Amino acid sequence: MKIHKEQAEHYIWGDDCDGWFLERDADRTIIQERMPAGASEVKHVHQKAKQFFFILSGEAKMWIDGTVITLKSQEGCTILPGIPHQIRNESLESVEFLVISTPSTQGDRTAL
């Protein structure tokens, strides 16, 4: 089925961050997110979900179990279950990215 971001379910999280559910079911979620400059999510872990983050535009810092990597446009990384992580936007521009989670992270997030 065809979907457009403007038709997707929208939500706001954290410090003025946006999310759009492009696909949402128990087996997998695909979310497009936008983080303004200076925003970040809290460090957390998922026990069951594997996640893939893919930067569409901008640049993000990904803290993965104590190591920080920089993800630029058209780059991504996989976070396995049980690995603490956090995405941050330390740049002066918004960053847009996809987060693909299998299975869904519903009820599978523990803040650190």
mmCIF file of C-alpha atoms in Angstrom:
data_model
loop_
_atom_site.group_PDB
_atom_site.id
_atom_site.type_symbol
_atom_site.label_atom_id
_atom_site.label_comp_id
_atom_site.label_asym_id
_atom_site.label_seq_id
_atom_site.Cartn_x
_atom_site.Cartn_y
_atom_site.Cartn_z
ATOM 1 C CA MET A 1 0.000 0.000 0.000
ATOM 2 C CA LYS A 2 1.256 3.477 -0.867
ATOM 3 C CA ILE A 3 1.847 5.971 1.958
ATOM 4 C CA HIS A 4 2.942 9.590 2.044
ATOM 5 C CA LYS A 5 4.428 11.229 5.148
ATOM 6 C CA GLU A 6 1.664 13.851 5.133
ATOM 7 C CA GLN A 7 -0.940 11.066 5.488
ATOM 8 C CA ALA A 8 0.955 9.156 8.197
ATOM 9 C CA GLU A 9 0.024 9.240 11.883
ATOM 10 C CA HIS A 10 2.031 12.089 13.445
ATOM 11 C CA TYR A 11 3.218 12.525 17.025
ATOM 12 C CA ILE A 12 5.518 14.871 18.942
ATOM 13 C CA TRP A 13 8.152 13.584 21.351
ATOM 14 C CA GLY A 14 10.941 15.044 23.477
ATOM 15 C CA ASP A 15 11.967 18.636 22.832
ATOM 16 C CA ASP A 16 9.858 19.507 19.774
ATOM 17 C CA CYS A 17 10.772 16.373 17.810
ATOM 18 C CA ASP A 18 8.339 14.966 15.236
ATOM 19 C CA GLY A 19 7.580 11.389 14.278
ATOM 20 C CA TRP A 20 5.450 9.889 11.499
ATOM 21 C CA PHE A 21 4.434 6.215 11.544
ATOM 22 C CA LEU A 22 4.970 5.016 7.974
ATOM 23 C CA GLU A 23 4.245 1.446 9.063
ATOM 24 C CA ARG A 24 3.028 0.311 12.462
ATOM 25 C CA ASP A 25 2.229 -3.213 13.571
ATOM 26 C CA ALA A 26 3.453 -5.688 16.188
ATOM 27 C CA ASP A 27 6.114 -7.175 13.878
ATOM 28 C CA ARG A 28 7.725 -3.938 12.645
ATOM 29 C CA THR A 29 7.526 -0.174 12.799
ATOM 30 C CA ILE A 30 8.958 2.256 10.298
ATOM 31 C CA ILE A 31 9.069 5.810 11.574
ATOM 32 C CA GLN A 32 10.340 8.975 9.934
ATOM 33 C CA GLU A 33 11.559 11.411 12.572
ATOM 34 C CA ARG A 34 12.742 15.017 12.675
ATOM 35 C CA MET A 35 14.953 16.387 15.448
ATOM 36 C CA PRO A 36 15.632 20.114 15.630
ATOM 37 C CA ALA A 37 19.120 21.431 16.359
ATOM 38 C CA GLY A 38 20.253 20.619 19.900
ATOM 39 C CA ALA A 39 17.594 17.954 20.554
ATOM 40 C CA SER A 40 18.202 14.417 21.790
ATOM 41 C CA GLU A 41 16.369 11.395 23.074
ATOM 42 C CA VAL A 42 17.091 9.828 26.464
ATOM 43 C CA LYS A 43 19.584 6.983 26.706
ATOM 44 C CA HIS A 44 17.605 3.748 26.671
ATOM 45 C CA VAL A 45 17.621 0.068 25.779
ATOM 46 C CA HIS A 46 15.228 -2.374 24.081
ATOM 47 C CA GLN A 47 15.210 -6.008 25.186
ATOM 48 C CA LYS A 48 13.533 -7.450 22.061
ATOM 49 C CA ALA A 49 13.663 -4.891 19.260
ATOM 50 C CA LYS A 50 16.481 -4.542 16.764
ATOM 51 C CA GLN A 51 16.586 -1.037 15.277
ATOM 52 C CA PHE A 52 18.052 0.434 12.124
ATOM 53 C CA PHE A 53 18.580 4.215 11.989
ATOM 54 C CA PHE A 54 19.076 5.821 8.557
ATOM 55 C CA ILE A 55 19.809 9.536 8.132
ATOM 56 C CA LEU A 56 17.818 11.175 5.328
ATOM 57 C CA SER A 57 19.188 14.695 5.807
ATOM 58 C CA GLY A 58 21.439 16.430 8.293
ATOM 59 C CA GLU A 59 23.833 14.859 10.767
ATOM 60 C CA ALA A 60 23.317 13.008 14.056
ATOM 61 C CA LYS A 61 25.490 11.622 16.828
ATOM 62 C CA MET A 62 24.629 8.112 17.940
ATOM 63 C CA TRP A 63 25.760 7.027 21.406
ATOM 64 C CA ILE A 64 25.989 3.233 21.387
ATOM 65 C CA ASP A 65 26.957 1.640 24.700
ATOM 66 C CA GLY A 66 29.597 4.287 25.467
ATOM 67 C CA THR A 67 30.884 4.849 21.936
ATOM 68 C CA VAL A 68 29.809 7.841 19.827
ATOM 69 C CA ILE A 69 29.588 7.675 16.034
ATOM 70 C CA THR A 70 28.588 10.395 13.590
ATOM 71 C CA LEU A 71 25.910 9.557 11.035
ATOM 72 C CA LYS A 72 25.648 11.827 8.004
ATOM 73 C CA SER A 73 23.057 11.959 5.250
ATOM 74 C CA GLN A 74 22.613 8.561 3.567
ATOM 75 C CA GLU A 75 24.378 6.681 6.392
ATOM 76 C CA GLY A 76 22.846 4.318 8.926
ATOM 77 C CA CYS A 77 23.549 1.883 11.738
ATOM 78 C CA THR A 78 21.939 -1.109 13.416
ATOM 79 C CA ILE A 79 21.316 -1.323 17.162
ATOM 80 C CA LEU A 80 20.861 -4.873 18.435
ATOM 81 C CA PRO A 81 18.529 -5.765 21.322
ATOM 82 C CA GLY A 82 20.056 -5.179 24.750
ATOM 83 C CA ILE A 83 22.448 -2.447 23.555
ATOM 84 C CA PRO A 84 22.025 0.952 25.273
ATOM 85 C CA HIS A 85 21.779 3.834 22.800
ATOM 86 C CA GLN A 86 20.783 7.449 22.210
ATOM 87 C CA ILE A 87 20.504 9.652 19.118
ATOM 88 C CA ARG A 88 21.463 13.333 19.449
ATOM 89 C CA ASN A 89 21.445 16.304 17.118
ATOM 90 C CA GLU A 90 24.457 18.403 18.073
ATOM 91 C CA SER A 91 24.391 20.334 14.788
ATOM 92 C CA LEU A 92 22.837 23.706 13.971
ATOM 93 C CA GLU A 93 20.339 22.174 11.497
ATOM 94 C CA SER A 94 17.427 19.756 11.846
ATOM 95 C CA VAL A 95 18.092 16.103 11.127
ATOM 96 C CA GLU A 96 15.564 13.772 9.465
ATOM 97 C CA PHE A 97 15.925 10.021 9.709
ATOM 98 C CA LEU A 98 14.153 6.680 9.518
ATOM 99 C CA VAL A 99 13.944 4.230 12.417
ATOM 100 C CA ILE A 100 12.997 0.672 11.509
ATOM 101 C CA SER A 101 12.258 -1.545 14.519
ATOM 102 C CA THR A 102 11.672 -5.302 14.471
ATOM 103 C CA PRO A 103 9.603 -6.200 16.355
ATOM 104 C CA SER A 104 7.809 -3.032 17.415
ATOM 105 C CA THR A 105 9.287 -1.183 20.411
ATOM 106 C CA GLN A 106 5.817 -0.842 21.995
ATOM 107 C CA GLY A 107 6.344 -1.665 25.691
ATOM 108 C CA ASP A 108 10.000 -2.586 25.027
ATOM 109 C CA ARG A 109 11.873 0.549 26.111
ATOM 110 C CA THR A 110 13.731 1.066 29.367
ATOM 111 C CA ALA A 111 15.205 4.507 30.071
ATOM 112 C CA LEU A 112 18.723 4.548 31.511
#
